[in-house]
Amino acid sequence: MPDRPTVTLRLEPHMIPGLAAAYGRAADEMQLLLADVQNRGRIERPWTEDPVSVAMTAHFNDVIMDSDYSTYAALGQYLRELINVRDTLKAMEADYRRTEGENAELWGRA
């Protein structure tokens, strides 16, 4: 993956659940899109059986569906990134809630 600049996103704790839910919805929509592309993205057979049509069908299927660098593979990677962000936000929320609970317990005993 090419080097990209690091971006810092600052969130108030109450914003985390909504942001995680938004990424979850985006992942759900992307899964539906990927299923549709899987079902309809491939050219099953060339329009005609001439060598150019056969070669172009193979080339199209490779570029769009089959190769490691295909459009389909890129969409799958995007889905994995959406899921990773969602899971990270959920883990942040759980950690925040745990820390706040521990702090409240400590201060309640003081």
Short mmCIF file of C-alpha atoms in Angstrom, two decimals:
data_model
loop_
_atom_site.label_atom_id
_atom_site.label_comp_id
_atom_site.label_asym_id
_atom_site.label_seq_id
_atom_site.Cartn_x
_atom_site.Cartn_y
_atom_site.Cartn_z
CA MET A 1 0.00 0.00 0.00
CA PRO A 2 1.42 3.43 -0.85
CA ASP A 3 2.55 5.71 1.94
CA ARG A 4 -0.23 8.01 3.01
CA PRO A 5 -0.08 10.87 5.47
CA THR A 6 -1.38 10.06 8.93
CA VAL A 7 -4.60 11.78 9.88
CA THR A 8 -5.70 12.29 13.46
CA LEU A 9 -9.40 12.27 14.15
CA ARG A 10 -10.53 13.58 17.51
CA LEU A 11 -13.89 12.44 18.79
CA GLU A 12 -15.92 13.14 21.85
CA PRO A 13 -16.72 9.82 23.53
CA HIS A 14 -20.46 10.19 22.92
CA MET A 15 -19.80 10.33 19.16
CA ILE A 16 -18.12 6.93 18.93
CA PRO A 17 -21.24 4.68 18.86
CA GLY A 18 -22.85 6.70 16.05
CA LEU A 19 -19.67 6.68 14.00
CA ALA A 20 -19.24 2.93 14.52
CA ALA A 21 -22.85 2.38 13.43
CA ALA A 22 -22.30 4.50 10.29
CA TYR A 23 -19.26 2.40 9.34
CA GLY A 24 -21.28 -0.74 10.03
CA ARG A 25 -24.05 0.42 7.70
CA ALA A 26 -21.49 1.26 5.02
CA ALA A 27 -19.97 -2.23 5.39
CA ASP A 28 -23.42 -3.83 5.08
CA GLU A 29 -24.11 -1.86 1.90
CA MET A 30 -20.70 -2.77 0.51
CA GLN A 31 -21.37 -6.47 1.18
CA LEU A 32 -24.58 -6.21 -0.84
CA LEU A 33 -22.73 -4.46 -3.66
CA LEU A 34 -20.01 -7.10 -3.68
CA ALA A 35 -22.59 -9.88 -3.87
CA ASP A 36 -24.22 -8.13 -6.83
CA VAL A 37 -20.86 -7.65 -8.57
CA GLN A 38 -19.99 -11.30 -7.92
CA ASN A 39 -23.28 -12.38 -9.51
CA ARG A 40 -23.33 -9.98 -12.45
CA GLY A 41 -19.81 -8.64 -12.98
CA ARG A 42 -18.40 -11.36 -15.15
CA ILE A 43 -18.89 -11.79 -18.90
CA GLU A 44 -19.80 -15.47 -19.08
CA ARG A 45 -19.06 -15.93 -22.77
CA PRO A 46 -17.94 -13.69 -25.61
CA TRP A 47 -20.53 -12.01 -27.81
CA THR A 48 -19.08 -13.90 -30.75
CA GLU A 49 -16.47 -16.61 -30.95
CA ASP A 50 -13.92 -14.59 -32.93
CA PRO A 51 -10.42 -14.35 -31.40
CA VAL A 52 -10.73 -10.66 -30.47
CA SER A 53 -14.03 -11.17 -28.62
CA VAL A 54 -12.67 -14.21 -26.82
CA ALA A 55 -9.50 -12.33 -25.80
CA MET A 56 -11.41 -9.23 -24.70
CA THR A 57 -13.81 -11.32 -22.60
CA ALA A 58 -10.85 -12.97 -20.85
CA HIS A 59 -9.14 -9.60 -20.37
CA PHE A 60 -12.28 -7.96 -18.98
CA ASN A 61 -12.91 -10.79 -16.53
CA ASP A 62 -9.30 -10.68 -15.35
CA VAL A 63 -9.22 -6.90 -14.86
CA ILE A 64 -12.67 -6.62 -13.27
CA MET A 65 -13.08 -9.89 -11.35
CA ASP A 66 -10.16 -12.30 -11.16
CA SER A 67 -6.75 -10.74 -10.65
CA ASP A 68 -5.32 -9.68 -7.29
CA TYR A 69 -5.51 -6.09 -8.54
CA SER A 70 -8.99 -6.30 -10.03
CA THR A 71 -11.84 -3.94 -9.34
CA TYR A 72 -13.56 -6.71 -7.40
CA ALA A 73 -10.47 -7.23 -5.22
CA ALA A 74 -10.27 -3.48 -4.55
CA LEU A 75 -13.92 -3.43 -3.46
CA GLY A 76 -13.24 -6.38 -1.17
CA GLN A 77 -10.29 -4.53 0.38
CA TYR A 78 -12.48 -1.48 0.92
CA LEU A 79 -15.04 -3.67 2.69
CA ARG A 80 -12.31 -5.05 4.97
CA GLU A 81 -11.19 -1.50 5.78
CA LEU A 82 -14.75 -0.46 6.67
CA ILE A 83 -15.08 -3.48 8.97
CA ASN A 84 -11.70 -2.77 10.59
CA VAL A 85 -12.65 0.84 11.31
CA ARG A 86 -16.02 -0.24 12.74
CA ASP A 87 -14.37 -2.86 14.95
CA THR A 88 -11.71 -0.40 16.12
CA LEU A 89 -14.37 2.15 17.06
CA LYS A 90 -16.34 -0.50 18.96
CA ALA A 91 -13.18 -1.52 20.83
CA MET A 92 -12.49 2.15 21.65
CA GLU A 93 -16.01 2.54 23.01
CA ALA A 94 -15.70 -0.59 25.15
CA ASP A 95 -12.32 0.57 26.47
CA TYR A 96 -13.71 4.01 27.26
CA ARG A 97 -16.71 2.55 29.10
CA ARG A 98 -14.46 0.18 31.05
CA THR A 99 -12.10 3.00 32.02
CA GLU A 100 -14.97 5.28 33.01
CA GLY A 101 -16.49 2.49 35.10
CA GLU A 102 -13.19 1.88 36.86
CA ASN A 103 -12.75 5.60 37.51
CA ALA A 104 -16.27 5.93 38.86
CA GLU A 105 -15.67 2.95 41.13
CA LEU A 106 -12.37 4.40 42.40
CA TRP A 107 -13.87 7.83 43.05
CA GLY A 108 -16.94 6.29 44.69
CA ARG A 109 -14.71 4.59 47.26
CA ALA A 110 -12.64 7.68 48.07
#
